[in-house]
Tab-separated table of C-alpha atoms and ligand atoms in Angstrom:
chain	number	residue	atom	x	y	z
L	19	UNK	CA	-0.182	0.028	-0.113
L	20	UNK	CA	1.442	3.256	-0.725
L	21	UNK	CA	1.357	5.912	1.910
L	22	UNK	CA	-1.526	8.655	1.325
L	23	UNK	CA	-0.131	11.912	0.550
L	24	UNK	CA	-2.280	13.021	3.105
L	25	UNK	CA	-1.133	11.082	5.806
L	26	UNK	CA	2.641	11.633	4.803
L	27	UNK	CA	2.617	15.037	5.634
L	28	UNK	CA	0.368	14.725	9.104
L	29	UNK	CA	2.860	12.939	11.545
L	30	UNK	CA	0.491	10.667	13.787
L	31	UNK	CA	0.628	13.276	17.013
L	32	UNK	CA	-2.296	12.608	19.024
L	33	UNK	CA	-2.610	15.242	21.375
L	34	UNK	CA	-3.988	18.707	19.489
L	35	UNK	CA	-1.328	20.605	21.565
L	36	UNK	CA	1.475	18.839	19.643
L	37	UNK	CA	-0.049	20.155	16.281
L	38	UNK	CA	-0.989	23.348	14.171
L	39	UNK	CA	-4.400	23.706	13.847
L	40	UNK	CA	-5.040	26.639	11.801
L	41	UNK	CA	-8.826	28.189	11.911
L	42	UNK	CA	-9.334	27.499	8.013
L	43	UNK	CA	-8.756	24.068	6.553
L	44	UNK	CA	-9.701	21.512	4.113
L	45	UNK	CA	-11.910	18.982	6.191
L	46	UNK	CA	-15.603	21.251	7.181
L	47	UNK	CA	-17.356	18.986	5.261
L	48	UNK	CA	-16.226	16.141	7.472
L	49	UNK	CA	-15.570	18.270	11.050
L	50	UNK	CA	-18.721	20.234	10.935
L	51	UNK	CA	-20.633	16.818	11.097
L	52	UNK	CA	-18.248	15.542	13.602
L	53	UNK	CA	-18.785	18.747	15.989
L	54	UNK	CA	-22.520	18.727	15.433
L	55	UNK	CA	-22.488	15.445	17.074
L	56	UNK	CA	-20.134	16.666	19.850
L	57	UNK	CA	-22.339	19.583	20.431
L	58	UNK	CA	-25.373	16.802	20.802
L	59	UNK	CA	-23.442	15.249	23.149
L	60	UNK	CA	-22.438	17.713	25.146
L	61	UNK	CA	-26.112	18.589	25.720
L	62	UNK	CA	-26.967	15.366	26.478
L	63	UNK	CA	-24.102	15.953	29.359
L	64	UNK	CA	-22.120	12.774	27.647
L	65	UNK	CA	-18.598	14.384	27.815
L	66	UNK	CA	-16.820	11.192	26.965
L	67	UNK	CA	-18.533	11.088	23.747
L	68	UNK	CA	-18.667	14.659	22.995
L	69	UNK	CA	-14.730	14.835	23.654
L	70	UNK	CA	-13.814	11.635	21.197
L	71	UNK	CA	-15.668	13.799	18.263
L	72	UNK	CA	-14.071	16.854	19.073
L	73	UNK	CA	-10.822	14.933	18.885
L	74	UNK	CA	-11.810	13.457	15.595
L	75	UNK	CA	-12.357	16.534	14.119
L	76	UNK	CA	-9.329	18.229	15.357
L	77	UNK	CA	-7.197	15.806	13.583
L	78	UNK	CA	-8.846	16.107	10.323
L	79	UNK	CA	-8.467	20.018	10.574
L	80	UNK	CA	-4.725	19.444	10.625
L	81	UNK	CA	-4.670	17.863	6.889
L	82	UNK	CA	-3.189	19.562	4.235
L	83	UNK	CA	-5.819	18.136	1.884
L	84	UNK	CA	-9.381	17.437	1.938
L	85	UNK	CA	-9.449	13.572	2.607
L	86	UNK	CA	-11.319	11.637	-0.538
L	87	UNK	CA	-11.446	7.798	0.446
L	88	UNK	CA	-11.106	6.111	3.820
L	89	UNK	CA	-7.397	4.653	2.958
L	90	UNK	CA	-6.135	8.830	3.695
L	91	UNK	CA	-7.299	8.291	6.952
L	92	UNK	CA	-5.061	5.309	7.470
L	93	UNK	CA	-2.476	5.924	10.249
L	94	UNK	CA	-4.071	8.779	11.913
L	95	UNK	CA	-4.607	8.763	15.448
L	96	UNK	CA	-8.165	10.045	17.511
L	97	UNK	CA	-10.089	8.495	15.248
L	98	UNK	CA	-12.514	6.269	16.975
L	99	UNK	CA	-14.859	3.604	15.614
L	100	UNK	CA	-18.015	5.816	15.466
L	101	UNK	CA	-16.254	8.909	13.997
L	102	UNK	CA	-15.121	6.948	11.282
L	103	UNK	CA	-18.141	5.256	10.477
L	104	UNK	CA	-19.616	8.861	9.916
L	105	UNK	CA	-16.826	10.015	7.833
L	106	UNK	CA	-17.187	7.093	5.954
L	107	UNK	CA	-20.558	7.506	5.208
L	108	UNK	CA	-20.392	11.157	4.290
L	109	UNK	CA	-17.592	10.124	2.043
L	110	UNK	CA	-19.643	7.701	0.163
L	111	UNK	CA	-23.171	9.338	0.639
L	112	UNK	CA	-22.621	12.818	0.732
L	113	UNK	CA	-24.078	13.108	4.124
L	114	UNK	CA	-24.549	10.919	7.207
L	115	UNK	CA	-28.081	9.840	8.514
L	116	UNK	CA	-26.881	10.146	12.107
L	117	UNK	CA	-26.060	13.539	12.072
L	118	UNK	CA	-28.751	15.053	9.684
L	119	UNK	CA	-31.485	13.133	11.901
L	120	UNK	CA	-29.583	14.632	15.112
L	121	UNK	CA	-29.216	18.302	13.272
L	122	UNK	CA	-33.134	17.963	12.415
L	123	UNK	CA	-34.317	16.488	16.207
L	124	UNK	CA	-36.773	18.757	18.244
L	125	UNK	CA	-34.625	17.972	21.314
L	126	UNK	CA	-31.258	19.102	19.511
L	127	UNK	CA	-32.850	22.062	18.404
L	128	UNK	CA	-34.425	22.675	21.661
L	129	UNK	CA	-31.488	22.312	23.838
L	130	UNK	CA	-29.262	24.531	21.266
L	131	UNK	CA	-31.855	27.101	21.531
L	132	UNK	CA	-32.535	27.044	25.086
L	133	UNK	CA	-28.726	26.617	26.003
L	134	UNK	CA	-28.188	29.590	23.629
L	135	UNK	CA	-29.815	31.687	26.063
L	136	UNK	CA	-27.225	34.042	28.223
L	137	UNK	CA	-27.622	32.606	32.288
L	138	UNK	CA	-28.850	29.241	30.573
L	139	UNK	CA	-26.960	25.828	31.544
L	140	UNK	CA	-27.719	22.564	29.875
L	141	UNK	CA	-29.167	21.043	33.240
L	142	UNK	CA	-31.866	24.183	33.239
L	143	UNK	CA	-32.626	23.936	29.404
L	144	UNK	CA	-33.033	20.243	30.050
L	145	UNK	CA	-35.473	20.951	32.952
L	146	UNK	CA	-37.496	23.407	30.715
L	147	UNK	CA	-37.555	21.361	27.518
L	148	UNK	CA	-39.132	18.440	29.738
L	149	UNK	CA	-41.740	20.851	30.807
L	150	UNK	CA	-42.346	21.709	26.934
L	151	UNK	CA	-40.327	24.763	26.628
L	152	UNK	CA	-38.713	24.942	23.138
L	153	UNK	CA	-37.342	28.524	22.310
L	154	UNK	CA	-36.246	31.956	24.203
L	155	UNK	CA	-39.932	33.040	23.412
L	156	UNK	CA	-41.785	30.108	25.368
L	157	UNK	CA	-39.490	30.891	28.331
L	158	UNK	CA	-40.257	34.516	28.268
L	159	UNK	CA	-44.224	33.199	28.163
L	160	UNK	CA	-43.984	30.908	30.546
L	161	UNK	CA	-43.843	31.274	34.499
L	162	UNK	CA	-40.367	30.157	35.014
L	163	UNK	CA	-38.688	32.009	37.921
L	164	UNK	CA	-35.737	33.426	36.254
L	165	UNK	CA	-32.108	34.522	37.610
L	166	UNK	CA	-30.675	38.024	36.595
L	167	UNK	CA	-28.474	36.510	34.294
L	168	UNK	CA	-31.279	34.693	33.011
L	169	UNK	CA	-33.523	37.751	32.830
L	170	UNK	CA	-30.695	39.513	30.908
L	171	UNK	CA	-30.112	36.739	28.660
L	172	UNK	CA	-33.721	36.828	27.731
L	173	UNK	CA	-33.887	40.894	27.405
L	174	UNK	CA	-30.757	41.073	25.003
L	175	UNK	CA	-31.408	37.735	23.295
L	176	UNK	CA	-31.565	39.353	19.653
L	177	UNK	CA	-28.763	40.934	19.883
L	178	UNK	CA	-26.538	38.037	21.731
L	179	UNK	CA	-27.517	35.742	19.590
L	180	UNK	CA	-25.678	37.622	16.160
L	181	UNK	CA	-22.230	36.979	15.844
L	182	UNK	CA	-19.582	39.594	17.182
L	183	UNK	CA	-17.233	40.973	14.420
L	184	UNK	CA	-13.839	42.036	14.536
L	185	UNK	CA	-14.736	45.799	14.507
L	186	UNK	CA	-17.057	45.407	17.310
L	187	UNK	CA	-14.405	43.633	19.749
L	188	UNK	CA	-12.039	46.474	18.615
L	189	UNK	CA	-14.287	48.841	19.804
L	190	UNK	CA	-15.364	47.224	23.282
L	191	UNK	CA	-11.349	47.119	23.143
L	192	UNK	CA	-10.974	50.551	23.394
L	193	UNK	CA	-13.893	50.744	25.894
L	194	UNK	CA	-11.616	48.635	28.144
L	195	UNK	CA	-8.695	50.403	27.459
L	196	UNK	CA	-10.352	53.417	28.786
L	197	UNK	CA	-12.040	52.289	31.650
L	198	UNK	CA	-8.757	50.335	33.362
L	199	UNK	CA	-6.167	53.152	32.542
L	200	UNK	CA	-9.148	55.683	34.677
L	201	UNK	CA	-8.692	53.650	37.423
L	202	UNK	CA	-5.493	51.621	37.233
L	203	UNK	CA	-3.079	53.544	35.005
L	204	UNK	CA	0.055	51.323	33.615
L	205	UNK	CA	-2.509	48.344	33.696
L	206	UNK	CA	-2.192	45.966	30.647
L	207	UNK	CA	-5.162	44.666	28.677
L	208	UNK	CA	-4.991	41.769	26.412
L	209	UNK	CA	-7.452	40.463	23.752
L	210	UNK	CA	-7.779	36.690	24.133
L	211	UNK	CA	-10.139	33.930	23.378
L	212	UNK	CA	-11.204	33.230	19.737
L	213	UNK	CA	-10.363	36.713	18.547
L	214	UNK	CA	-6.647	36.154	19.501
L	215	UNK	CA	-6.637	33.154	17.794
L	216	UNK	CA	-7.663	35.195	14.523
L	217	UNK	CA	-10.916	34.417	14.523
L	218	UNK	CA	-13.351	36.569	12.416
L	219	UNK	CA	-16.436	36.779	14.819
L	220	UNK	CA	-17.059	35.116	18.024
L	221	UNK	CA	-20.096	34.892	20.564
L	222	UNK	CA	-18.394	37.354	22.870
L	223	UNK	CA	-14.995	39.155	23.462
L	224	UNK	CA	-12.766	38.364	26.253
L	225	UNK	CA	-9.898	40.244	27.498
L	226	UNK	CA	-7.213	39.567	30.422
L	227	UNK	CA	-5.873	42.417	32.395
L	228	UNK	CA	-2.494	42.571	34.580
L	229	UNK	CA	-0.390	45.263	36.149
L	230	UNK	CA	3.582	45.084	35.896
L	231	UNK	CA	3.454	45.515	39.701
L	232	UNK	CA	2.791	42.632	41.452
L	233	UNK	CA	-0.538	43.165	43.510
L	234	UNK	CA	-1.794	46.692	42.082
L	235	UNK	CA	-4.401	44.332	39.822
L	236	UNK	CA	-6.008	43.472	43.535
L	237	UNK	CA	-9.224	44.962	43.758
L	238	UNK	CA	-9.480	46.192	40.229
L	239	UNK	CA	-12.561	44.580	39.221
L	240	UNK	CA	-15.054	46.537	40.976
L	241	UNK	CA	-13.324	49.853	39.867
L	242	UNK	CA	-13.547	48.875	36.228
L	243	UNK	CA	-16.985	47.882	36.347
L	244	UNK	CA	-18.057	50.891	38.753
L	245	UNK	CA	-16.172	53.440	36.009
L	246	UNK	CA	-18.371	51.504	33.305
L	247	UNK	CA	-21.658	51.932	34.706
L	248	UNK	CA	-21.202	55.250	35.124
L	249	UNK	CA	-20.398	56.285	31.765
L	250	UNK	CA	-23.767	53.504	30.958
L	251	UNK	CA	-21.898	51.254	29.163
L	252	UNK	CA	-23.075	48.157	31.037
L	253	UNK	CA	-26.377	46.391	30.313
L	254	UNK	CA	-25.259	43.676	32.882
L	255	UNK	CA	-22.561	41.748	35.195
L	256	UNK	CA	-21.586	39.783	37.620
L	257	UNK	CA	-18.280	39.718	38.836
L	258	UNK	CA	-16.605	37.107	40.859
L	259	UNK	CA	-13.244	37.555	43.339
L	260	UNK	CA	-10.103	35.684	42.730
L	261	UNK	CA	-10.201	32.573	44.982
L	262	UNK	CA	-6.937	31.460	44.063
L	263	UNK	CA	-4.028	30.817	47.226
L	264	UNK	CA	-1.224	29.141	45.807
L	265	UNK	CA	0.429	28.526	49.397
L	266	UNK	CA	-2.953	26.742	49.685
L	267	UNK	CA	-2.897	24.228	46.952
L	268	UNK	CA	-0.017	22.259	47.822
L	269	UNK	CA	1.264	19.091	46.031
L	270	UNK	CA	-2.063	17.501	47.414
L	271	UNK	CA	-4.598	19.654	45.652
L	272	UNK	CA	-3.069	20.768	41.983
L	273	UNK	CA	-4.214	23.529	40.559
L	274	UNK	CA	-6.672	22.682	38.252
L	275	UNK	CA	-9.657	24.265	38.958
L	276	UNK	CA	-9.769	27.254	36.230
L	277	UNK	CA	-12.175	29.747	37.699
L	278	UNK	CA	-10.625	31.296	40.535
L	279	UNK	CA	-9.531	34.693	38.755
L	280	UNK	CA	-11.204	38.287	39.599
L	281	UNK	CA	-13.601	37.840	36.813
L	282	UNK	CA	-16.558	39.672	35.183
L	283	UNK	CA	-19.509	38.677	32.931
L	284	UNK	CA	-20.696	41.217	31.359
L	285	UNK	CA	-23.125	42.855	28.826
L	286	UNK	CA	-21.891	45.856	27.152
L	287	UNK	CA	-24.334	48.523	25.595
L	288	UNK	CA	-22.158	48.880	22.547
L	289	UNK	CA	-23.012	52.351	20.525
L	290	UNK	CA	-23.381	51.533	16.768
L	291	UNK	CA	-22.824	54.427	14.125
L	292	UNK	CA	-25.282	55.125	11.447
L	293	UNK	CA	-23.226	53.504	9.577
L	294	UNK	CA	-23.619	50.223	11.260
L	295	UNK	CA	-20.063	50.504	12.465
L	296	UNK	CA	-19.536	49.854	15.917
L	297	UNK	CA	-17.675	52.598	18.049
L	298	UNK	CA	-17.269	53.246	21.242
L	299	UNK	CA	-19.321	56.170	23.288
L	300	UNK	CA	-16.877	56.092	25.916
L	301	UNK	CA	-14.711	58.316	23.511
L	302	UNK	CA	-17.505	61.099	23.716
L	303	UNK	CA	-17.899	60.921	27.155
L	304	UNK	CA	-15.316	62.476	29.422
L	305	UNK	CA	-16.249	60.625	32.880
L	306	UNK	CA	-15.330	61.363	36.234
L	307	UNK	CA	-14.260	57.939	37.694
L	308	UNK	CA	-15.782	56.512	40.587
L	309	UNK	CA	-18.127	59.564	40.948
L	310	UNK	CA	-21.939	58.426	40.017
L	311	UNK	CA	-23.745	55.634	41.336
L	312	UNK	CA	-23.707	52.287	39.404
L	313	UNK	CA	-26.929	50.800	38.039
L	314	UNK	CA	-27.433	47.901	40.848
L	315	UNK	CA	-27.208	44.543	39.090
L	316	UNK	CA	-29.973	42.367	39.173
L	317	UNK	CA	-33.498	41.719	37.622
L	318	UNK	CA	-34.530	43.796	34.872
L	319	UNK	CA	-38.071	43.777	33.324
L	320	UNK	CA	-38.878	41.510	30.744
L	321	UNK	CA	-38.412	41.989	27.313
L	322	UNK	CA	-39.415	44.869	25.650
L	323	UNK	CA	-37.832	46.670	22.534
L	324	UNK	CA	-34.607	48.048	22.739
L	325	UNK	CA	-34.058	51.342	21.449
L	326	UNK	CA	-31.834	51.496	18.207
L	327	UNK	CA	-28.477	52.624	18.312
L	328	UNK	CA	-26.661	50.129	19.980
L	329	UNK	CA	-26.119	46.743	20.131
L	330	UNK	CA	-25.721	44.273	23.415
L	331	UNK	CA	-22.312	42.266	23.885
L	332	UNK	CA	-21.348	39.690	25.760
L	333	UNK	CA	-18.042	40.571	27.024
L	334	UNK	CA	-15.629	38.387	29.631
L	335	UNK	CA	-13.271	40.229	31.431
L	336	UNK	CA	-10.286	38.597	33.561
L	337	UNK	CA	-7.255	39.991	35.953
L	338	UNK	CA	-4.544	38.178	37.203
L	339	UNK	CA	-1.588	38.740	38.994
L	340	UNK	CA	1.381	39.510	36.777
L	341	UNK	CA	3.183	36.639	38.348
L	342	UNK	CA	0.230	34.289	36.736
L	343	UNK	CA	-0.032	36.381	33.658
L	344	UNK	CA	1.506	33.557	31.294
L	345	UNK	CA	-0.649	30.692	32.681
L	346	UNK	CA	-3.880	32.910	32.493
L	347	UNK	CA	-3.081	33.994	28.591
L	348	UNK	CA	-2.387	30.524	27.577
L	349	UNK	CA	-5.491	29.350	29.562
L	350	UNK	CA	-7.867	31.887	28.339
L	351	UNK	CA	-6.578	31.573	24.406
L	352	UNK	CA	-8.327	28.407	23.873
L	353	UNK	CA	-9.417	26.885	21.870
L	354	UNK	CA	-11.250	24.982	24.854
L	355	UNK	CA	-9.921	21.101	23.339
L	356	UNK	CA	-6.483	22.876	22.703
L	357	UNK	CA	-6.680	23.851	26.582
L	358	UNK	CA	-8.067	20.295	27.579
L	359	UNK	CA	-5.336	18.701	25.833
L	360	UNK	CA	-2.423	20.676	27.245
L	361	UNK	CA	-3.693	19.795	30.452
L	362	UNK	CA	-4.285	16.048	29.124
L	363	UNK	CA	-0.547	16.159	28.091
L	364	UNK	CA	0.693	17.872	31.439
L	365	UNK	CA	-1.018	15.175	33.184
L	366	UNK	CA	-0.514	12.343	31.737
L	367	UNK	CA	2.447	12.726	29.561
L	368	UNK	CA	4.784	14.795	32.030
L	369	UNK	CA	3.467	14.160	35.307
L	370	UNK	CA	2.466	18.001	35.952
L	371	UNK	CA	-0.635	19.947	36.622
L	372	UNK	CA	-1.613	23.167	34.278
L	373	UNK	CA	-3.902	25.802	35.282
L	374	UNK	CA	-4.336	28.887	34.140
L	375	UNK	CA	-2.772	29.805	37.337
L	376	UNK	CA	0.312	27.913	37.691
L	377	UNK	CA	2.064	24.674	36.159
L	378	UNK	CA	3.167	22.294	39.253
L	379	UNK	CA	5.399	19.148	38.667
L	380	UNK	CA	4.142	16.334	40.705
L	381	UNK	CA	7.724	14.702	40.054
L	382	UNK	CA	9.928	17.278	41.830
L	383	UNK	CA	6.803	18.511	43.785
L	384	UNK	CA	7.119	22.153	42.798
L	385	UNK	CA	6.000	25.042	40.813
L	386	UNK	CA	7.571	25.657	37.672
L	387	UNK	CA	7.796	29.655	36.933
L	388	UNK	CA	7.081	31.034	33.590
L	389	UNK	CA	6.481	34.656	32.476
L	390	UNK	CA	5.616	33.847	28.640
L	391	UNK	CA	3.293	31.406	27.009
L	392	UNK	CA	6.879	30.154	25.211
L	393	UNK	CA	8.405	28.859	28.156
L	394	UNK	CA	5.398	27.050	29.206
L	395	UNK	CA	5.695	24.899	26.425
L	396	UNK	CA	9.023	24.682	26.896
L	397	UNK	CA	8.293	23.600	30.600
L	398	UNK	CA	6.024	20.919	29.109
L	399	UNK	CA	8.318	19.479	26.465
L	400	UNK	CA	6.185	20.806	23.713
L	401	UNK	CA	7.432	22.874	20.286
L	402	UNK	CA	5.590	26.464	20.457
L	403	UNK	CA	2.514	26.928	19.111
L	404	UNK	CA	1.227	30.169	18.103
L	405	UNK	CA	-2.355	31.676	19.142
L	406	UNK	CA	-3.477	31.556	14.701
L	407	UNK	CA	-2.525	27.764	15.242
L	408	UNK	CA	-4.458	26.785	18.080
L	409	UNK	CA	-7.592	26.133	16.950
L	410	UNK	CA	-8.640	22.652	17.481
S	12	LIG	P1	-16.029	32.257	21.144
S	12	LIG	O1	-17.377	31.379	20.861
S	12	LIG	O2	-16.020	32.703	20.017
S	12	LIG	O3	-16.234	33.155	21.924
S	12	LIG	O4	-14.820	31.339	20.944
S	12	LIG	P2	-13.982	31.280	22.568
S	12	LIG	O5	-12.880	30.709	21.728
S	12	LIG	O6	-13.227	32.753	22.486
S	12	LIG	O7	-14.273	30.532	23.167
S	12	LIG	P3	-14.479	31.296	25.007
S	12	LIG	O8	-15.011	32.848	24.813
S	12	LIG	O9	-15.619	30.731	25.611
S	12	LIG	O10	-13.563	31.010	25.771
S	12	LIG	C1	-12.008	31.543	25.497
S	12	LIG	C2	-11.235	30.799	26.022
S	12	LIG	O11	-11.442	31.058	27.743
S	12	LIG	C3	-11.581	29.106	26.138
S	12	LIG	O12	-10.943	28.653	25.118
S	12	LIG	C4	-10.984	28.606	27.573
S	12	LIG	C5	-11.207	29.502	28.211
S	12	LIG	N1	-12.359	29.763	29.029
S	12	LIG	C6	-13.582	29.850	28.875
S	12	LIG	N2	-14.530	29.787	30.086
S	12	LIG	C7	-13.870	29.631	30.833
S	12	LIG	C8	-13.865	29.077	32.437
S	12	LIG	O13	-14.582	29.595	32.992
S	12	LIG	N3	-12.604	29.192	33.253
S	12	LIG	C9	-11.515	29.397	32.671
S	12	LIG	N4	-10.210	29.050	33.156
S	12	LIG	N5	-11.376	29.520	31.282
S	12	LIG	C10	-12.259	29.345	30.525
S	13	LIG	MG1	-14.528	34.172	23.363
């Protein structure tokens, strides 16, 4: 058997963090169906199955050519029986019955629509589905008790279900920059998430904030949020405090919880120009930092038409101490599968525990310091992969 040209160009590296995965690739016709099955498994809370489909899709994204026949896949890792069956069917018939029936199933569509509401997770969506709700409009009409994030999610659902463009992300970036400089001059703001990986659109905009002087960043988030609120730039916000303490972690509890930074889940009110292009209203308003009264977060009235002229955009802000910045940057750039694979590589191949805060070497019993992503890849014995090639 002559080695297929597709395979000979790809070595059989089985962790996504060992490979370069660009945003644009040649096998969307296979990866989209596999990722749909992954999403369906997530909605059914079957994580193992979901990850298997995501890994299968990810390996196909690294191939330099479109797959034409099953022989093209010989020697490739990460392709389980189920994924191979789906691929085979698509190569032979142009589509997979399982994928298409899932795509059109009432449960999949409803679960997708319900979890598409900001603040609604799989468990809530599943309960609502069993109670007969199918879409955001059903929820709005129902007597369901909603928490404040769900109320905001429903109220702004139309805007939040639209993609955020790169121009909008940049406009939000200017607002965040302005807000942060007002309350802590010298702080650094970095665009993270999908936009850092080169995506042209996103479901939200993610920023990492730090200050070169360790400790200066403490308590920053409430001040930023207050400034944004006095400028009337926030429609919703929920801030969680930093609860990560390295000294308390120790070897017994490796730093694997990823949600311990000071973090703000928010919905920004982004002005649009008449041209339709987003721009920052903060540029036009001279603010008095800390002066006014922030609008209290909490229940808002249920759906009403929003006035034209602005768009609701989901924004995630994360504050990291300078000493953890490299880990935070790596941990928040994604993709989610790439992150997962990095942690799996660290644990299985290196006996290390990686989080967005630190890297702990379990064999040596110590933390490994790093201030850049490059150093972390190097600690992990991996070739450096730039953000644009982390689109696994
Ligand atoms: P999208 O959908 O266009 O916003 O795509 P991403 O890749 O920006 O996805 P997003 O915004 O959900 O998350 C950005 C990255 O941040 C993700 O790849 C991993 C990380 N991340 C997301 N949620 C959490 C979290 O709760 N904790 C931690 N530590 N990281 C998270
Ligand atoms: Mg994002």
